[in-house]
Coordinates of C-alpha atoms and ligand atoms in Angstrom, one line a residue:
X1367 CA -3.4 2.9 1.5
X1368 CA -1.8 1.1 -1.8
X1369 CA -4.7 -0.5 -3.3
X1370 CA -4.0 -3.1 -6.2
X1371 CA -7.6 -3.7 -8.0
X1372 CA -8.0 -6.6 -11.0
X1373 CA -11.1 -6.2 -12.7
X1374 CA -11.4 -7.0 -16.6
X1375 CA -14.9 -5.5 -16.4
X1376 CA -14.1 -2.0 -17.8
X1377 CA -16.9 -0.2 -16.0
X1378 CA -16.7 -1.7 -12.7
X1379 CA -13.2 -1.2 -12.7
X1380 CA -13.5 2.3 -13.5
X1381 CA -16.1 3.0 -10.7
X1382 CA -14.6 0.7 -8.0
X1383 CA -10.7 2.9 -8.9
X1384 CA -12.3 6.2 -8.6
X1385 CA -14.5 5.7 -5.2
X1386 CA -11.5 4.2 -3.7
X1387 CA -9.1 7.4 -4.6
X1388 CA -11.6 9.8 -3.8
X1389 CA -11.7 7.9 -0.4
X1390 CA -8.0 8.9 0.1
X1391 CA -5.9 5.1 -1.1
X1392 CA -3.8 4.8 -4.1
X1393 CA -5.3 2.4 -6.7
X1394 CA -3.2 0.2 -9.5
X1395 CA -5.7 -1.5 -11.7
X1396 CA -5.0 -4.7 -13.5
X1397 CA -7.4 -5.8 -16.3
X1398 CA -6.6 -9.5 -16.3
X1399 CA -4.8 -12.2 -14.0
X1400 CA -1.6 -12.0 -15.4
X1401 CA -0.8 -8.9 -15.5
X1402 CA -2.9 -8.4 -11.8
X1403 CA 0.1 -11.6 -10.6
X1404 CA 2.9 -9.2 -12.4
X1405 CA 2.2 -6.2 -10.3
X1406 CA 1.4 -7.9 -7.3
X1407 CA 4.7 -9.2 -7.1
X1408 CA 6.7 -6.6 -8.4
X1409 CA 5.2 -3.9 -5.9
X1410 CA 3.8 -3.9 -2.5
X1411 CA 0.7 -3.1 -1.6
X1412 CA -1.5 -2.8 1.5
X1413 CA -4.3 -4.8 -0.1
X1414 CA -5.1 -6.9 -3.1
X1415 CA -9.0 -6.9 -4.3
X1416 CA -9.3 -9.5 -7.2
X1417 CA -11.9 -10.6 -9.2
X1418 CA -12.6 -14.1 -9.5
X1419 CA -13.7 -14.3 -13.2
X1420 CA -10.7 -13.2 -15.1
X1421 CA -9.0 -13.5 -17.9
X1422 CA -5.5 -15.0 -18.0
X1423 CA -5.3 -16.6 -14.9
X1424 CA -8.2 -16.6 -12.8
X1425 CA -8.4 -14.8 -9.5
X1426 CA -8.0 -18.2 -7.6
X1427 CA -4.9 -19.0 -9.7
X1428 CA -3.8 -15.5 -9.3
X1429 CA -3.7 -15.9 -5.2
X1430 CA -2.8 -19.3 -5.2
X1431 CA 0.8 -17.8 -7.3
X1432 CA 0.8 -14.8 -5.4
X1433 CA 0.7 -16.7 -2.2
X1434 CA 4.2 -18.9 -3.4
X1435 CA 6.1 -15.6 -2.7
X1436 CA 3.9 -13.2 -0.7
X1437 CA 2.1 -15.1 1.9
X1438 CA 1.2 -11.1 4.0
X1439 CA -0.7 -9.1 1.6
X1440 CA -3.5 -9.2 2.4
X1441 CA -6.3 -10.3 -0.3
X1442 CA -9.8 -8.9 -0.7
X1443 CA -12.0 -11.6 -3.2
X1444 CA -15.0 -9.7 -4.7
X1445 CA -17.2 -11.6 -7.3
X1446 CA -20.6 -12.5 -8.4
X1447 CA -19.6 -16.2 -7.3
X1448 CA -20.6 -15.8 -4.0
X1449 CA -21.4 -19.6 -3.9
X1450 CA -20.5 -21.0 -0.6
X1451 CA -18.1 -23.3 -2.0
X1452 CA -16.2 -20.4 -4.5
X1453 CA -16.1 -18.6 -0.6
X1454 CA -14.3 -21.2 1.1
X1455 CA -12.0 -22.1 -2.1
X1456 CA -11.1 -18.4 -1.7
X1457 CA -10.3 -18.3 2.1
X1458 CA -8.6 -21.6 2.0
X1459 CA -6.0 -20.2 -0.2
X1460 CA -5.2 -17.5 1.6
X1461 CA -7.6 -14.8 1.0
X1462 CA -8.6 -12.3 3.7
X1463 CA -12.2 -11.3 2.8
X1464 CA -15.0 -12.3 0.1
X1465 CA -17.7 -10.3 -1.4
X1466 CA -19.9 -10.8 -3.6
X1467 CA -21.7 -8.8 -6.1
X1468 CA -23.6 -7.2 -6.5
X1469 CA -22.3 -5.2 -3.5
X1470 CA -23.0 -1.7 -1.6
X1471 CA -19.6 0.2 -1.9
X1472 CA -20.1 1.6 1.3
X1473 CA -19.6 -2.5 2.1
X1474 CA -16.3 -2.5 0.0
X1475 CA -15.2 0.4 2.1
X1476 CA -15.8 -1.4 5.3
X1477 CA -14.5 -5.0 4.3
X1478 CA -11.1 -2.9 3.4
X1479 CA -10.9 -1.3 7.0
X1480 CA -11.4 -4.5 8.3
X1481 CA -9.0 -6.2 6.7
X1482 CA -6.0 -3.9 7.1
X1483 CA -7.5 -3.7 10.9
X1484 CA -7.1 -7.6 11.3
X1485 CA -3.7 -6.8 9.6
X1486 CA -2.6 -4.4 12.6
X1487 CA -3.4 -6.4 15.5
X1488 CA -0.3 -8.0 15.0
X1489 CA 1.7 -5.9 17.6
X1490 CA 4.8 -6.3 15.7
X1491 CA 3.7 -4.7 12.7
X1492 CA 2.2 -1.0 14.2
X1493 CA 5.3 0.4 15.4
X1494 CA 8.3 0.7 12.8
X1495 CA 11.6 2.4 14.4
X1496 CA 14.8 4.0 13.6
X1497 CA 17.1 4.9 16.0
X1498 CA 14.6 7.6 18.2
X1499 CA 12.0 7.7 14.9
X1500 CA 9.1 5.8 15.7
X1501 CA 5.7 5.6 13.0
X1502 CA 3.0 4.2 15.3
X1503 CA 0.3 2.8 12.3
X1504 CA -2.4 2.0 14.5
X1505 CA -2.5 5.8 16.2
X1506 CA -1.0 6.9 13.0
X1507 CA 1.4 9.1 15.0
X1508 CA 4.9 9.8 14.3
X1509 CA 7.9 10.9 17.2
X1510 CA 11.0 11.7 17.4
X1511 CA 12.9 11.6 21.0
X1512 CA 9.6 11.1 22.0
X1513 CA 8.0 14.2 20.4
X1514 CA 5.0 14.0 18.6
X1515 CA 5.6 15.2 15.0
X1516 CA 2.9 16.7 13.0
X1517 CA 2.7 15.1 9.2
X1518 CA 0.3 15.3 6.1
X1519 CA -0.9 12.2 4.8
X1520 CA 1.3 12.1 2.3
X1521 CA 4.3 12.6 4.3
X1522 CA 3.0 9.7 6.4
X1523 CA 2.8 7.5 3.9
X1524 CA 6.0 8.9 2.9
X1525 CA 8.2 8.4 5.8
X1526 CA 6.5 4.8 6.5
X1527 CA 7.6 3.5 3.2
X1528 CA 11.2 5.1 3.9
X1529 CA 11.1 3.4 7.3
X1530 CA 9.7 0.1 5.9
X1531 CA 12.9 -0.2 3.5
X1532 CA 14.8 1.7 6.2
X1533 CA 18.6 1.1 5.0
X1534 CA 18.1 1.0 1.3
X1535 CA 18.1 3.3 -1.7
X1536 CA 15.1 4.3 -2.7
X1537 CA 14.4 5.9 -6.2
X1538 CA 12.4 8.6 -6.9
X1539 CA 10.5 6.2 -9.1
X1540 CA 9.7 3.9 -6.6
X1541 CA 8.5 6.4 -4.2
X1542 CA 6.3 7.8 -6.8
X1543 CA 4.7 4.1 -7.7
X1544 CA 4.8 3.6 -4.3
X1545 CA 2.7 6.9 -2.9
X1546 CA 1.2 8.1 -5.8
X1547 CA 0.6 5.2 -8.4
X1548 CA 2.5 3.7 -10.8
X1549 CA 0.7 6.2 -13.7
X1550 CA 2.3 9.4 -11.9
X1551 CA 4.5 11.9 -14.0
X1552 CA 7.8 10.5 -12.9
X1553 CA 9.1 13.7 -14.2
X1554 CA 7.5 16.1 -11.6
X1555 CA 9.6 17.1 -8.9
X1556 CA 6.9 17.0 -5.9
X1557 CA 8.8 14.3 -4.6
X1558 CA 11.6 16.1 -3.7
X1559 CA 9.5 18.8 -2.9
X1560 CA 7.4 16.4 -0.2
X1561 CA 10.8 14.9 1.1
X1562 CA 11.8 18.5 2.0
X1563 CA 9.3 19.3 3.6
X1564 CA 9.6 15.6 5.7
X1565 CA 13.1 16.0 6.6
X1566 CA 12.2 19.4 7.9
X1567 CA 10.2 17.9 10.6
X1568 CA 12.0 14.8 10.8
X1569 CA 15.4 15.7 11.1
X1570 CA 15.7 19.8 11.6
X1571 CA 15.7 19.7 15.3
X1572 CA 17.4 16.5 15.6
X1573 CA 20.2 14.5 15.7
X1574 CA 21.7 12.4 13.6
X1575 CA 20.2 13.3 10.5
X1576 CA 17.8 10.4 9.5
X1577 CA 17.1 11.4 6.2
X1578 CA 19.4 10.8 3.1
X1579 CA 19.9 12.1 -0.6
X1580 CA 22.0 9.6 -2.4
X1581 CA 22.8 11.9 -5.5
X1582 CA 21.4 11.1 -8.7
X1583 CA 19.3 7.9 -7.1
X1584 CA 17.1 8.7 -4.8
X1585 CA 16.1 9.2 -0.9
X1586 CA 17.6 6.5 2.1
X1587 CA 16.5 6.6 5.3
X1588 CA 19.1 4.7 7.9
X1589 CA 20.9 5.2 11.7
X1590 CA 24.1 6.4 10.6
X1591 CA 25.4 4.9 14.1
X1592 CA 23.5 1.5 14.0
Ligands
LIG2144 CA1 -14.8 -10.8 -14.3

């Protein structure tokens, strides 16, 4: 999943970014409040994990913004102020989780599944659809006219985003912040590369064709009869 991490301890934040990605999510790091708020709210993410002790704006401040305009994201506290009261400061303004350091990582990998878990037992959130395209999140499974489709991770994550924003334009650049991290060479072409290799399975034996190119902007994904 989209991961965005603000940590202005250099070395933790190092550590915590590369144990999440080699555990398969995406990771922005922030390394203070205000540029942690900036990101938050210009990109989504599937979970926020803040520090508390920051500099800027604190982590409390940070949610306590964050939650004016994004009251879903869910937020993942994690901070050597694992007082009680610092705990209940956190949840009461919103946050999902707290953990304090020092912390197993192991534990960090487990508070993360629950949260997005939590996230999914909303039944209206696990299944997105277009016309006969339906992303199931909690069985990760994907059909079309009620055939099972076979995807890679990435194409997954892919064709949820596409189906999240299902109508709109979406750049190449977005995508790329979106499924590889905002760092990626926006240059590459693997994007189109991995949306060929989507609409392949998502629209070759189909019809209508789901999948758009708008030229010179980026990908759509829409019902052309809805
Ligand atoms: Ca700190």
């Amino acid at each position: 999943m989209k991961i965005l991490y603000v940590e202005d301890d250099p070395t933790a934040r190092e550590y915590i970014r590369r144990g999440l990605t080699e555990h398969g999510h995406v990771v922005d790091v922030a390394e203070d409040g205000a540029i942690g708020l900036e990101l938050a709210l210009s990109h989504s993410y599937a979970l926020i994990i803040l520090d508390v002790g920051l500099p800027e704006l604190d982590g409390f401040e940070l949610l306590a913004r964050l939650r004016e305009h994004d009251t879903s994201t869910p937020v993942l506290f994690l901070s050597a102020r694992g007082e009680v009261q610092d705990r209940v400061r956190g949840l009461n303004l919103g946050a999902d989780d707290y953990l304090p350091k020092p912390f197993a990582f192991a534990e960090l990998l487990a508070r993360i599944q629950a949260v997005s878990r939590r996230r999914l037992d909303d039944p209206e959130d696990f299944v997105l659809r277009v016309a006969d395209l339906e992303l199931d999140l909690k069985a990760h499974l994907v059909r079309r006219a009620g055939r099972t489709l076979e995807l890679t991770a990435k194409q997954f994550s892919l064709l949820e985003y596409l189906m999240r924003n299902a109508g709109q334009v979406l750049s190449r650049t977005m995508i790329m912040e979106h499924i590889w991290g905002y760092s990626f060479d926006t240059y590459s072409n693997v994007i189109d590369v991995h949306i060929a290799h989507l609409r392949k399975k998502v629209d070759r034996d189909f019809s209508p064709k789901l999948l758009r190119t708008v030229k010179g902007v980026g990908y759509t994904l829409r019902d052309p009869d809805a």
